[in-house]
Structure formats: C-alpha cells, structure tokens
C-alpha cells in the first residue's frame, strides 16, 4: 500500500498504544506518590517518544522518512534533533533543565548521527561507521552513562526513557537513513512467528532451566500471580525484549550475515556477543549468566533467522525473562 492511500487506522492504533503505555507508566509513578506538573510532563514526554517507537512498526513512517531524508546527513541531523523536543518538555516541567544535561543528551542523540554520516553511500554490510555507531548507542546505555539526565523522579524514569529514545534513534539511523533491510521491526504476528516462538521457547527452557539450577545461578522460587506475570511480560517485551532484539538480531546478527554471507556463523557470533554483554548485569561479572545468556541468545537468533522478523525472538526473550523473574529468582 502506498503512503498516499494508507489507512489512518494504523496511525490511530500507534497513538492508542503509546497512550496506553504512557498511562501505565503514569499509574506506576502515581502509586509512588509522584503527582502534579512533573508527572504530567514526564508522561507526555514518554508518550511523544513512544509514538515513533510504535509508528515505525505499524505504519509507513520508515518509508516516508527514508524518502525525505534521502541519505542526506543534514536532514538526518534535523530528524534526530526532533527527538530532543520531548526531553525539553520533560526537563522544563520537572524543573531539572540544565545546560550540562541538555548537552549530554544531545551528545547521545547527535553523536551516533555524526558517526554514521560517512556511511551514506556505503554498501549494505558492516562498515566501521556502522560498528562505531552501534557501540555509541549501546555502550553508554549499558553502562548507564546518561542515567542522570533524567533527574526526576530519582531512579524512576531514566531506564525507560533512555531505552525508548535509543529504539527511536536506531530505527531512524539504520532503517530510515542507512536503509538496512532485514531488520524486521514490524508489529505483525503470523503463524510462522507463533511457530518460531513456541519451538524456540520450548528448546530454550529445556536447556537453560536445568543448567541454571545445576550451576546454582537460579533456584525455583515462584512468587507471582497471573495478573502480575502478564504485566511483567508486557513491560519486559516493550522495554527489554524488543529493544535488545532490535540491537542484537535486527542490527548485529543481520549485519554479520550480510557481511559474511553465512547465517549460522552470524547466529553463533551474535549469540556470544549477547552472552558477553550480560557479564556486567549483576553486582560483579558472573560466567554463569554469560553462558545462559549465550544459549538463550542462540534461540532468540534462531527464531529471527526462521522468519526474518523481530516479533518471535522478542516474544521468546520476554517469556524467558518473565519466567525467570516470576519463578526462579
């Protein structure tokens, strides 16, 4: 369907999903006693950041942006700068705006843009600008370099805001500007997705649960109810499962496969990278976590390889994390 005759239903659905997710965040903050203008500004900021998050997966926004940017770095900078507007609303509304914080966030947003600009006409394989841009997006968030930018409420908004902003930026850079095909960021679930989800979830659980129990990394300790499990699953899917699968499968595995031409090698290498990325997720590096994450990453990547979309691996990822948090902590 061309962009000119596209039904507005998908755009309306994107707005609705962004509103529901933002309102859920508002309820969580309100339960902690956060009210008034700071809460309103924070939730409106989250809503604005969630719009491209959903629009990229539901509508023709990727094609529209790709045509407008037309591989021109100046237009890419302009589009990326728009992502700073929600932060200004947040910072003014929460009375936390400082020049230092604004410049720091501008570095997070515009730094990767500058790094990727030399790849304007590069062939679709992993180049140095691609690799450096991925690292510039990934490592600062992984090491929480920009956590202090979101100063209100303390420890209450930084993770979600940074993750959603990073997803928007990744999609803008690599889908709309770089025009990397095969990323698979579409909110569609078909029969192939469900089969890939079910098979890879079962295989993953059969391996990681016994290994986790045998190594003492986890123990069976169920502490959840159905409503809590479902809420946890949805939150994990939106803030961990889909964003991490976008990075490790949509970008890294996808790029490696295009560069080397060997799907299984790209799958194994990206799984190892995914496992090593989990070494810093606890109070100290834990080899057991890295091993389990590598195994899980293999099945996430396998699900991605089977249908070329992120829905199945993101669902497997969210399910594994939800089961872990609900039954094995």
PDB file of C-alpha atoms in Angstrom:
ATOM      1  CA  UNK A   1       0.000   0.000   0.000  1.00  0.00           C
ATOM      2  CA  UNK A   2       1.462   3.380  -0.902  1.00  0.00           C
ATOM      3  CA  UNK A   3       1.946   6.057   1.706  1.00  0.00           C
ATOM      4  CA  UNK A   4      -0.551   8.334  -0.043  1.00  0.00           C
ATOM      5  CA  UNK A   5      -3.527   5.968   0.381  1.00  0.00           C
ATOM      6  CA  UNK A   6      -2.557   4.389   3.666  1.00  0.00           C
ATOM      7  CA  UNK A   7      -5.426   3.806   6.043  1.00  0.00           C
ATOM      8  CA  UNK A   8      -5.307   6.015   9.150  1.00  0.00           C
ATOM      9  CA  UNK A   9      -6.210   3.005  11.305  1.00  0.00           C
ATOM     10  CA  UNK A  10      -2.587   2.013  11.878  1.00  0.00           C
ATOM     11  CA  UNK A  11      -1.601   5.549  12.842  1.00  0.00           C
ATOM     12  CA  UNK A  12      -4.526   5.708  15.269  1.00  0.00           C
ATOM     13  CA  UNK A  13      -3.502   2.338  16.707  1.00  0.00           C
ATOM     14  CA  UNK A  14       0.042   3.640  17.217  1.00  0.00           C
ATOM     15  CA  UNK A  15      -1.264   6.680  19.081  1.00  0.00           C
ATOM     16  CA  UNK A  16      -3.515   4.465  21.209  1.00  0.00           C
ATOM     17  CA  UNK A  17      -0.710   2.069  22.122  1.00  0.00           C
ATOM     18  CA  UNK A  18       1.609   4.958  23.008  1.00  0.00           C
ATOM     19  CA  UNK A  19      -1.117   6.500  25.174  1.00  0.00           C
ATOM     20  CA  UNK A  20      -1.872   3.234  26.981  1.00  0.00           C
ATOM     21  CA  UNK A  21       1.814   2.565  27.666  1.00  0.00           C
ATOM     22  CA  UNK A  22       2.351   6.137  28.889  1.00  0.00           C
ATOM     23  CA  UNK A  23      -0.700   5.980  31.135  1.00  0.00           C
ATOM     24  CA  UNK A  24       0.540   2.714  32.609  1.00  0.00           C
ATOM     25  CA  UNK A  25       3.797   4.477  33.415  1.00  0.00           C
ATOM     26  CA  UNK A  26       1.821   7.325  34.977  1.00  0.00           C
ATOM     27  CA  UNK A  27      -0.035   4.885  37.217  1.00  0.00           C
ATOM     28  CA  UNK A  28       3.238   3.372  38.413  1.00  0.00           C
ATOM     29  CA  UNK A  29       4.689   6.774  39.285  1.00  0.00           C
ATOM     30  CA  UNK A  30       1.438   7.938  40.904  1.00  0.00           C
ATOM     31  CA  UNK A  31       1.450   4.867  43.157  1.00  0.00           C
ATOM     32  CA  UNK A  32       4.809   6.062  44.448  1.00  0.00           C
ATOM     33  CA  UNK A  33       3.382   9.463  45.335  1.00  0.00           C
ATOM     34  CA  UNK A  34       4.553  11.406  42.276  1.00  0.00           C
ATOM     35  CA  UNK A  35       1.867  13.829  41.105  1.00  0.00           C
ATOM     36  CA  UNK A  36       1.345  17.282  39.594  1.00  0.00           C
ATOM     37  CA  UNK A  37       3.135  19.030  36.754  1.00  0.00           C
ATOM     38  CA  UNK A  38       6.327  16.936  36.960  1.00  0.00           C
ATOM     39  CA  UNK A  39       4.293  13.755  36.483  1.00  0.00           C
ATOM     40  CA  UNK A  40       2.322  15.260  33.580  1.00  0.00           C
ATOM     41  CA  UNK A  41       5.496  16.468  31.841  1.00  0.00           C
ATOM     42  CA  UNK A  42       7.206  13.094  32.304  1.00  0.00           C
ATOM     43  CA  UNK A  43       4.289  11.118  30.908  1.00  0.00           C
ATOM     44  CA  UNK A  44       3.793  13.486  27.979  1.00  0.00           C
ATOM     45  CA  UNK A  45       7.494  13.138  27.164  1.00  0.00           C
ATOM     46  CA  UNK A  46       7.193   9.339  27.303  1.00  0.00           C
ATOM     47  CA  UNK A  47       4.101   9.465  25.076  1.00  0.00           C
ATOM     48  CA  UNK A  48       5.928  11.532  22.447  1.00  0.00           C
ATOM     49  CA  UNK A  49       8.915   9.171  22.470  1.00  0.00           C
ATOM     50  CA  UNK A  50       6.631   6.155  22.175  1.00  0.00           C
ATOM     51  CA  UNK A  51       4.943   7.495  19.040  1.00  0.00           C
ATOM     52  CA  UNK A  52       7.853   6.718  16.664  1.00  0.00           C
ATOM     53  CA  UNK A  53       8.511   3.506  18.653  1.00  0.00           C
ATOM     54  CA  UNK A  54       5.088   2.228  17.527  1.00  0.00           C
ATOM     55  CA  UNK A  55       4.768   4.119  14.231  1.00  0.00           C
ATOM     56  CA  UNK A  56       7.950   2.520  12.874  1.00  0.00           C
ATOM     57  CA  UNK A  57       6.436  -0.923  13.427  1.00  0.00           C
ATOM     58  CA  UNK A  58       2.874  -0.195  12.333  1.00  0.00           C
ATOM     59  CA  UNK A  59       2.859   2.449   9.611  1.00  0.00           C
ATOM     60  CA  UNK A  60       4.662   3.683   6.518  1.00  0.00           C
ATOM     61  CA  UNK A  61       6.768   6.077   8.625  1.00  0.00           C
ATOM     62  CA  UNK A  62      10.059   4.263   7.770  1.00  0.00           C
ATOM     63  CA  UNK A  63       9.467   4.711   4.028  1.00  0.00           C
ATOM     64  CA  UNK A  64       8.259   8.290   4.415  1.00  0.00           C
ATOM     65  CA  UNK A  65      11.310   9.246   6.472  1.00  0.00           C
ATOM     66  CA  UNK A  66      13.679   7.408   4.128  1.00  0.00           C
ATOM     67  CA  UNK A  67      12.335   9.353   1.159  1.00  0.00           C
ATOM     68  CA  UNK A  68      12.511  12.680   2.989  1.00  0.00           C
ATOM     69  CA  UNK A  69      15.999  12.172   4.419  1.00  0.00           C
ATOM     70  CA  UNK A  70      17.195  10.780   1.058  1.00  0.00           C
ATOM     71  CA  UNK A  71      20.550   9.821   2.619  1.00  0.00           C
ATOM     72  CA  UNK A  72      21.315  13.485   3.346  1.00  0.00           C
ATOM     73  CA  UNK A  73      23.193  13.881   6.659  1.00  0.00           C
ATOM     74  CA  UNK A  74      21.808  17.383   7.222  1.00  0.00           C
ATOM     75  CA  UNK A  75      18.249  16.096   7.106  1.00  0.00           C
ATOM     76  CA  UNK A  76      19.197  13.192   9.349  1.00  0.00           C
ATOM     77  CA  UNK A  77      20.534  15.662  11.910  1.00  0.00           C
ATOM     78  CA  UNK A  78      17.291  17.639  11.719  1.00  0.00           C
ATOM     79  CA  UNK A  79      15.192  14.491  12.239  1.00  0.00           C
ATOM     80  CA  UNK A  80      17.374  13.366  15.162  1.00  0.00           C
ATOM     81  CA  UNK A  81      17.183  16.810  16.772  1.00  0.00           C
ATOM     82  CA  UNK A  82      13.387  16.465  16.899  1.00  0.00           C
ATOM     83  CA  UNK A  83      13.922  13.624  19.392  1.00  0.00           C
ATOM     84  CA  UNK A  84      15.300  16.198  21.849  1.00  0.00           C
ATOM     85  CA  UNK A  85      11.978  18.092  21.970  1.00  0.00           C
ATOM     86  CA  UNK A  86      10.253  15.607  24.336  1.00  0.00           C
ATOM     87  CA  UNK A  87      13.195  15.914  26.707  1.00  0.00           C
ATOM     88  CA  UNK A  88      12.873  19.704  26.789  1.00  0.00           C
ATOM     89  CA  UNK A  89       9.199  19.321  27.763  1.00  0.00           C
ATOM     90  CA  UNK A  90      10.187  16.863  30.485  1.00  0.00           C
ATOM     91  CA  UNK A  91      13.068  18.936  31.818  1.00  0.00           C
ATOM     92  CA  UNK A  92      11.103  22.193  31.943  1.00  0.00           C
ATOM     93  CA  UNK A  93       8.076  20.522  33.516  1.00  0.00           C
ATOM     94  CA  UNK A  94      10.171  18.799  36.174  1.00  0.00           C
ATOM     95  CA  UNK A  95      12.406  21.861  36.788  1.00  0.00           C
ATOM     96  CA  UNK A  96      15.524  19.792  36.046  1.00  0.00           C
ATOM     97  CA  UNK A  97      16.724  21.548  32.890  1.00  0.00           C
ATOM     98  CA  UNK A  98      20.424  22.414  32.930  1.00  0.00           C
ATOM     99  CA  UNK A  99      22.795  23.130  30.063  1.00  0.00           C
ATOM    100  CA  UNK A 100      25.016  20.228  31.115  1.00  0.00           C
ATOM    101  CA  UNK A 101      22.168  17.696  30.981  1.00  0.00           C
ATOM    102  CA  UNK A 102      20.872  19.035  27.671  1.00  0.00           C
ATOM    103  CA  UNK A 103      24.320  18.867  26.073  1.00  0.00           C
ATOM    104  CA  UNK A 104      24.833  15.383  27.449  1.00  0.00           C
ATOM    105  CA  UNK A 105      21.614  14.109  25.891  1.00  0.00           C
ATOM    106  CA  UNK A 106      22.394  15.959  22.655  1.00  0.00           C
ATOM    107  CA  UNK A 107      25.669  14.026  22.568  1.00  0.00           C
ATOM    108  CA  UNK A 108      23.776  10.735  22.956  1.00  0.00           C
ATOM    109  CA  UNK A 109      21.436  11.659  20.090  1.00  0.00           C
ATOM    110  CA  UNK A 110      23.693  13.521  17.676  1.00  0.00           C
ATOM    111  CA  UNK A 111      26.949  11.647  18.321  1.00  0.00           C
ATOM    112  CA  UNK A 112      25.777   8.470  16.546  1.00  0.00           C
ATOM    113  CA  UNK A 113      24.387  10.601  13.712  1.00  0.00           C
ATOM    114  CA  UNK A 114      27.816  12.103  13.091  1.00  0.00           C
ATOM    115  CA  UNK A 115      29.465   8.681  13.274  1.00  0.00           C
ATOM    116  CA  UNK A 116      27.087   7.136  10.749  1.00  0.00           C
ATOM    117  CA  UNK A 117      27.122  10.017   8.262  1.00  0.00           C
ATOM    118  CA  UNK A 118      30.200   8.696   6.347  1.00  0.00           C
ATOM    119  CA  UNK A 119      28.243   5.517   5.511  1.00  0.00           C
ATOM    120  CA  UNK A 120      25.774   7.471   3.369  1.00  0.00           C
ATOM    121  CA  UNK A 121      26.525   5.510   0.200  1.00  0.00           C
ATOM    122  CA  UNK A 122      28.300   2.508   1.707  1.00  0.00           C
ATOM    123  CA  UNK A 123      27.212  -0.982   0.626  1.00  0.00           C
ATOM    124  CA  UNK A 124      24.815  -2.772   2.954  1.00  0.00           C
ATOM    125  CA  UNK A 125      27.344  -4.676   5.009  1.00  0.00           C
ATOM    126  CA  UNK A 126      29.049  -3.935   8.305  1.00  0.00           C
ATOM    127  CA  UNK A 127      31.375  -0.942   7.921  1.00  0.00           C
ATOM    128  CA  UNK A 128      33.421   0.935  10.511  1.00  0.00           C
ATOM    129  CA  UNK A 129      30.829   3.751  10.745  1.00  0.00           C
ATOM    130  CA  UNK A 130      28.141   1.131  11.349  1.00  0.00           C
ATOM    131  CA  UNK A 131      30.153  -0.613  14.067  1.00  0.00           C
ATOM    132  CA  UNK A 132      31.130   2.612  15.822  1.00  0.00           C
ATOM    133  CA  UNK A 133      27.534   3.879  15.698  1.00  0.00           C
ATOM    134  CA  UNK A 134      26.200   0.661  17.215  1.00  0.00           C
ATOM    135  CA  UNK A 135      28.763   0.895  20.023  1.00  0.00           C
ATOM    136  CA  UNK A 136      27.956   4.580  20.580  1.00  0.00           C
ATOM    137  CA  UNK A 137      24.290   3.690  21.007  1.00  0.00           C
ATOM    138  CA  UNK A 138      24.779   0.540  23.044  1.00  0.00           C
ATOM    139  CA  UNK A 139      27.656   1.045  25.493  1.00  0.00           C
ATOM    140  CA  UNK A 140      26.619   4.379  27.081  1.00  0.00           C
ATOM    141  CA  UNK A 141      23.181   2.942  27.838  1.00  0.00           C
ATOM    142  CA  UNK A 142      24.575  -0.380  29.020  1.00  0.00           C
ATOM    143  CA  UNK A 143      26.889   1.411  31.453  1.00  0.00           C
ATOM    144  CA  UNK A 144      24.186   3.935  32.444  1.00  0.00           C
ATOM    145  CA  UNK A 145      26.244   6.941  31.389  1.00  0.00           C
ATOM    146  CA  UNK A 146      23.139   9.030  30.678  1.00  0.00           C
ATOM    147  CA  UNK A 147      21.051   7.978  33.664  1.00  0.00           C
ATOM    148  CA  UNK A 148      21.492  11.320  35.461  1.00  0.00           C
ATOM    149  CA  UNK A 149      19.977  13.239  32.522  1.00  0.00           C
ATOM    150  CA  UNK A 150      16.520  12.130  33.684  1.00  0.00           C
ATOM    151  CA  UNK A 151      16.717  13.567  37.172  1.00  0.00           C
ATOM    152  CA  UNK A 152      13.033  13.297  38.170  1.00  0.00           C
ATOM    153  CA  UNK A 153      11.997  11.202  39.942  1.00  0.00           C
ATOM    154  CA  UNK A 154      15.337   9.874  41.119  1.00  0.00           C
ATOM    155  CA  UNK A 155      15.812   6.438  39.569  1.00  0.00           C
ATOM    156  CA  UNK A 156      12.228   6.397  38.305  1.00  0.00           C
ATOM    157  CA  UNK A 157      12.325   7.359  34.638  1.00  0.00           C
ATOM    158  CA  UNK A 158      15.863   7.066  33.313  1.00  0.00           C
ATOM    159  CA  UNK A 159      15.899   3.459  32.114  1.00  0.00           C
ATOM    160  CA  UNK A 160      12.616   3.540  30.206  1.00  0.00           C
ATOM    161  CA  UNK A 161      13.219   6.985  28.694  1.00  0.00           C
ATOM    162  CA  UNK A 162      16.710   6.090  27.503  1.00  0.00           C
ATOM    163  CA  UNK A 163      15.622   2.743  26.071  1.00  0.00           C
ATOM    164  CA  UNK A 164      12.674   4.170  24.122  1.00  0.00           C
ATOM    165  CA  UNK A 165      14.792   7.070  22.878  1.00  0.00           C
ATOM    166  CA  UNK A 166      17.515   4.629  21.783  1.00  0.00           C
ATOM    167  CA  UNK A 167      14.992   2.497  19.867  1.00  0.00           C
ATOM    168  CA  UNK A 168      13.723   5.606  18.059  1.00  0.00           C
ATOM    169  CA  UNK A 169      17.274   6.603  17.217  1.00  0.00           C
ATOM    170  CA  UNK A 170      18.303   3.138  15.998  1.00  0.00           C
ATOM    171  CA  UNK A 171      15.304   2.980  13.681  1.00  0.00           C
ATOM    172  CA  UNK A 172      15.924   6.482  12.381  1.00  0.00           C
ATOM    173  CA  UNK A 173      19.614   5.817  11.735  1.00  0.00           C
ATOM    174  CA  UNK A 174      19.622   2.312  10.334  1.00  0.00           C
ATOM    175  CA  UNK A 175      16.160   1.915   8.786  1.00  0.00           C
ATOM    176  CA  UNK A 176      15.354   5.411   7.522  1.00  0.00           C
ATOM    177  CA  UNK A 177      18.887   6.694   6.793  1.00  0.00           C
ATOM    178  CA  UNK A 178      21.126   3.649   6.246  1.00  0.00           C
ATOM    179  CA  UNK A 179      18.214   1.720   4.679  1.00  0.00           C
ATOM    180  CA  UNK A 180      19.321  -1.563   6.198  1.00  0.00           C
ATOM    181  CA  UNK A 181      16.913  -4.236   5.022  1.00  0.00           C
ATOM    182  CA  UNK A 182      16.010  -7.306   7.060  1.00  0.00           C
ATOM    183  CA  UNK A 183      15.771  -5.518  10.418  1.00  0.00           C
ATOM    184  CA  UNK A 184      12.297  -6.992  10.839  1.00  0.00           C
ATOM    185  CA  UNK A 185      10.823  -4.273  13.054  1.00  0.00           C
ATOM    186  CA  UNK A 186       7.147  -4.784  12.240  1.00  0.00           C
ATOM    187  CA  UNK A 187       4.282  -5.294  14.670  1.00  0.00           C
ATOM    188  CA  UNK A 188       2.797  -8.262  12.876  1.00  0.00           C
ATOM    189  CA  UNK A 189       2.366 -11.752  14.298  1.00  0.00           C
ATOM    190  CA  UNK A 190       1.576 -14.541  11.864  1.00  0.00           C
ATOM    191  CA  UNK A 191       1.577 -18.320  12.002  1.00  0.00           C
ATOM    192  CA  UNK A 192       5.312 -18.543  11.275  1.00  0.00           C
ATOM    193  CA  UNK A 193       6.031 -16.151  14.141  1.00  0.00           C
ATOM    194  CA  UNK A 194       3.948 -18.211  16.560  1.00  0.00           C
ATOM    195  CA  UNK A 195       5.592 -21.476  15.495  1.00  0.00           C
ATOM    196  CA  UNK A 196       9.081 -19.982  15.794  1.00  0.00           C
ATOM    197  CA  UNK A 197       8.131 -18.528  19.170  1.00  0.00           C
ATOM    198  CA  UNK A 198       6.759 -21.790  20.578  1.00  0.00           C
ATOM    199  CA  UNK A 199       9.512 -24.089  19.316  1.00  0.00           C
ATOM    200  CA  UNK A 200      12.425 -21.868  20.331  1.00  0.00           C
ATOM    201  CA  UNK A 201      10.908 -21.042  23.726  1.00  0.00           C
ATOM    202  CA  UNK A 202      10.495 -24.751  24.491  1.00  0.00           C
ATOM    203  CA  UNK A 203      14.029 -25.627  23.356  1.00  0.00           C
ATOM    204  CA  UNK A 204      15.496 -22.709  25.296  1.00  0.00           C
ATOM    205  CA  UNK A 205      13.693 -23.620  28.524  1.00  0.00           C
ATOM    206  CA  UNK A 206      14.728 -27.274  28.219  1.00  0.00           C
ATOM    207  CA  UNK A 207      18.367 -26.179  28.214  1.00  0.00           C
ATOM    208  CA  UNK A 208      18.662 -23.070  30.373  1.00  0.00           C
ATOM    209  CA  UNK A 209      16.479 -24.151  33.310  1.00  0.00           C
ATOM    210  CA  UNK A 210      18.465 -27.336  34.149  1.00  0.00           C
ATOM    211  CA  UNK A 211      21.790 -25.558  33.579  1.00  0.00           C
ATOM    212  CA  UNK A 212      20.708 -22.610  35.700  1.00  0.00           C
ATOM    213  CA  UNK A 213      19.595 -24.897  38.542  1.00  0.00           C
ATOM    214  CA  UNK A 214      22.664 -27.166  38.308  1.00  0.00           C
ATOM    215  CA  UNK A 215      25.112 -24.238  38.454  1.00  0.00           C
ATOM    216  CA  UNK A 216      23.226 -22.558  41.292  1.00  0.00           C
ATOM    217  CA  UNK A 217      22.609 -19.431  39.258  1.00  0.00           C
ATOM    218  CA  UNK A 218      18.849 -19.742  39.853  1.00  0.00           C
ATOM    219  CA  UNK A 219      16.612 -21.629  42.221  1.00  0.00           C
ATOM    220  CA  UNK A 220      12.938 -22.423  41.944  1.00  0.00           C
ATOM    221  CA  UNK A 221      11.158 -19.765  43.975  1.00  0.00           C
ATOM    222  CA  UNK A 222       7.778 -18.866  42.457  1.00  0.00           C
ATOM    223  CA  UNK A 223       6.478 -15.503  43.624  1.00  0.00           C
ATOM    224  CA  UNK A 224       3.912 -14.202  41.207  1.00  0.00           C
ATOM    225  CA  UNK A 225       0.246 -14.225  40.205  1.00  0.00           C
ATOM    226  CA  UNK A 226      -1.296 -14.359  36.746  1.00  0.00           C
ATOM    227  CA  UNK A 227      -2.008 -10.626  36.535  1.00  0.00           C
ATOM    228  CA  UNK A 228       1.467  -9.790  37.789  1.00  0.00           C
ATOM    229  CA  UNK A 229       3.052 -12.240  35.351  1.00  0.00           C
ATOM    230  CA  UNK A 230       1.163 -10.769  32.388  1.00  0.00           C
ATOM    231  CA  UNK A 231       2.039  -7.192  33.388  1.00  0.00           C
ATOM    232  CA  UNK A 232       5.673  -8.202  33.843  1.00  0.00           C
ATOM    233  CA  UNK A 233       5.723  -9.915  30.444  1.00  0.00           C
ATOM    234  CA  UNK A 234       4.304  -6.874  28.611  1.00  0.00           C
ATOM    235  CA  UNK A 235       6.700  -4.476  30.353  1.00  0.00           C
ATOM    236  CA  UNK A 236       9.686  -6.731  29.607  1.00  0.00           C
ATOM    237  CA  UNK A 237       8.620  -7.134  25.978  1.00  0.00           C
ATOM    238  CA  UNK A 238       8.446  -3.374  25.390  1.00  0.00           C
ATOM    239  CA  UNK A 239      11.497  -2.259  27.395  1.00  0.00           C
ATOM    240  CA  UNK A 240      13.896  -5.229  27.189  1.00  0.00           C
ATOM    241  CA  UNK A 241      12.810  -7.934  24.747  1.00  0.00           C
ATOM    242  CA  UNK A 242      12.083  -5.840  21.656  1.00  0.00           C
ATOM    243  CA  UNK A 243      14.856  -3.230  22.192  1.00  0.00           C
ATOM    244  CA  UNK A 244      17.550  -5.862  22.789  1.00  0.00           C
ATOM    245  CA  UNK A 245      16.385  -7.987  19.871  1.00  0.00           C
ATOM    246  CA  UNK A 246      16.472  -4.903  17.661  1.00  0.00           C
ATOM    247  CA  UNK A 247      20.117  -4.406  18.632  1.00  0.00           C
ATOM    248  CA  UNK A 248      21.448  -7.952  18.704  1.00  0.00           C
ATOM    249  CA  UNK A 249      19.347  -9.564  15.987  1.00  0.00           C
ATOM    250  CA  UNK A 250      17.999  -6.722  13.819  1.00  0.00           C
ATOM    251  CA  UNK A 251      21.375  -4.962  13.663  1.00  0.00           C
ATOM    252  CA  UNK A 252      24.291  -7.159  14.757  1.00  0.00           C
ATOM    253  CA  UNK A 253      23.183 -10.597  13.510  1.00  0.00           C
ATOM    254  CA  UNK A 254      21.661  -9.035  10.394  1.00  0.00           C
ATOM    255  CA  UNK A 255      24.812  -7.065   9.574  1.00  0.00           C
ATOM    256  CA  UNK A 256      27.102 -10.052  10.211  1.00  0.00           C
ATOM    257  CA  UNK A 257      25.033 -12.271   7.949  1.00  0.00           C
ATOM    258  CA  UNK A 258      25.108  -9.676   5.161  1.00  0.00           C
ATOM    259  CA  UNK A 259      28.862  -9.210   5.624  1.00  0.00           C
ATOM    260  CA  UNK A 260      29.942 -12.846   5.861  1.00  0.00           C
ATOM    261  CA  UNK A 261      27.140 -14.486   3.880  1.00  0.00           C
ATOM    262  CA  UNK A 262      26.865 -17.327   6.398  1.00  0.00           C
ATOM    263  CA  UNK A 263      23.743 -17.303   8.537  1.00  0.00           C
ATOM    264  CA  UNK A 264      24.884 -19.888  11.095  1.00  0.00           C
ATOM    265  CA  UNK A 265      28.186 -18.083  11.739  1.00  0.00           C
ATOM    266  CA  UNK A 266      26.357 -14.786  12.207  1.00  0.00           C
ATOM    267  CA  UNK A 267      23.926 -16.534  14.570  1.00  0.00           C
ATOM    268  CA  UNK A 268      26.674 -18.050  16.727  1.00  0.00           C
ATOM    269  CA  UNK A 269      28.823 -14.910  16.874  1.00  0.00           C
ATOM    270  CA  UNK A 270      25.907 -12.606  17.714  1.00  0.00           C
ATOM    271  CA  UNK A 271      24.813 -15.076  20.431  1.00  0.00           C
ATOM    272  CA  UNK A 272      28.270 -14.977  22.004  1.00  0.00           C
ATOM    273  CA  UNK A 273      28.275 -11.171  21.873  1.00  0.00           C
ATOM    274  CA  UNK A 274      24.851 -11.193  23.520  1.00  0.00           C
ATOM    275  CA  UNK A 275      26.128 -13.500  26.259  1.00  0.00           C
ATOM    276  CA  UNK A 276      29.231 -11.424  26.952  1.00  0.00           C
ATOM    277  CA  UNK A 277      27.069  -8.296  27.118  1.00  0.00           C
ATOM    278  CA  UNK A 278      25.409  -9.773  30.227  1.00  0.00           C
ATOM    279  CA  UNK A 279      28.636 -10.028  32.214  1.00  0.00           C
ATOM    280  CA  UNK A 280      28.065  -6.572  33.707  1.00  0.00           C
ATOM    281  CA  UNK A 281      24.381  -7.069  34.552  1.00  0.00           C
ATOM    282  CA  UNK A 282      24.977  -8.051  38.155  1.00  0.00           C
ATOM    283  CA  UNK A 283      26.966  -6.638  41.040  1.00  0.00           C
ATOM    284  CA  UNK A 284      30.007  -8.499  39.657  1.00  0.00           C
ATOM    285  CA  UNK A 285      30.773 -10.433  36.447  1.00  0.00           C
ATOM    286  CA  UNK A 286      29.266 -13.927  36.517  1.00  0.00           C
ATOM    287  CA  UNK A 287      30.286 -16.504  33.896  1.00  0.00           C
ATOM    288  CA  UNK A 288      27.087 -18.460  34.540  1.00  0.00           C
ATOM    289  CA  UNK A 289      24.997 -15.505  33.422  1.00  0.00           C
ATOM    290  CA  UNK A 290      27.084 -15.131  30.269  1.00  0.00           C
ATOM    291  CA  UNK A 291      26.749 -18.825  29.399  1.00  0.00           C
ATOM    292  CA  UNK A 292      22.989 -18.881  29.960  1.00  0.00           C
ATOM    293  CA  UNK A 293      22.539 -15.648  28.003  1.00  0.00           C
ATOM    294  CA  UNK A 294      24.597 -17.062  25.126  1.00  0.00           C
ATOM    295  CA  UNK A 295      22.392 -20.161  24.977  1.00  0.00           C
ATOM    296  CA  UNK A 296      19.231 -18.063  25.176  1.00  0.00           C
ATOM    297  CA  UNK A 297      20.629 -15.669  22.563  1.00  0.00           C
ATOM    298  CA  UNK A 298      21.151 -18.609  20.199  1.00  0.00           C
ATOM    299  CA  UNK A 299      17.451 -19.457  20.313  1.00  0.00           C
ATOM    300  CA  UNK A 300      16.425 -15.799  20.030  1.00  0.00           C
ATOM    301  CA  UNK A 301      18.620 -15.553  16.940  1.00  0.00           C
ATOM    302  CA  UNK A 302      17.291 -18.840  15.606  1.00  0.00           C
ATOM    303  CA  UNK A 303      13.738 -17.509  15.850  1.00  0.00           C
ATOM    304  CA  UNK A 304      14.837 -14.377  13.989  1.00  0.00           C
ATOM    305  CA  UNK A 305      16.567 -16.443  11.317  1.00  0.00           C
ATOM    306  CA  UNK A 306      13.484 -18.561  10.733  1.00  0.00           C
ATOM    307  CA  UNK A 307      11.167 -15.716   9.724  1.00  0.00           C
ATOM    308  CA  UNK A 308      13.236 -12.533   9.445  1.00  0.00           C
ATOM    309  CA  UNK A 309      11.124 -10.544  11.901  1.00  0.00           C
ATOM    310  CA  UNK A 310      11.708  -9.436  15.496  1.00  0.00           C
ATOM    311  CA  UNK A 311       8.334 -10.408  16.944  1.00  0.00           C
ATOM    312  CA  UNK A 312       9.167 -14.090  17.522  1.00  0.00           C
ATOM    313  CA  UNK A 313      12.602 -13.530  19.142  1.00  0.00           C
ATOM    314  CA  UNK A 314      11.250 -10.641  21.217  1.00  0.00           C
ATOM    315  CA  UNK A 315       8.392 -12.851  22.451  1.00  0.00           C
ATOM    316  CA  UNK A 316      10.805 -15.666  23.335  1.00  0.00           C
ATOM    317  CA  UNK A 317      13.103 -13.176  25.071  1.00  0.00           C
ATOM    318  CA  UNK A 318      10.286 -11.605  27.083  1.00  0.00           C
ATOM    319  CA  UNK A 319       8.922 -15.031  28.021  1.00  0.00           C
ATOM    320  CA  UNK A 320      12.282 -16.286  29.287  1.00  0.00           C
ATOM    321  CA  UNK A 321      12.836 -13.132  31.346  1.00  0.00           C
ATOM    322  CA  UNK A 322       9.277 -13.200  32.731  1.00  0.00           C
ATOM    323  CA  UNK A 323       9.579 -16.881  33.718  1.00  0.00           C
ATOM    324  CA  UNK A 324      12.936 -16.182  35.343  1.00  0.00           C
ATOM    325  CA  UNK A 325      11.636 -13.233  37.341  1.00  0.00           C
ATOM    326  CA  UNK A 326       8.376 -14.932  38.262  1.00  0.00           C
ATOM    327  CA  UNK A 327       9.572 -18.430  39.124  1.00  0.00           C
ATOM    328  CA  UNK A 328      13.338 -18.656  39.537  1.00  0.00           C
ATOM    329  CA  UNK A 329      14.592 -15.542  41.328  1.00  0.00           C
TER     330      UNK A 329
END
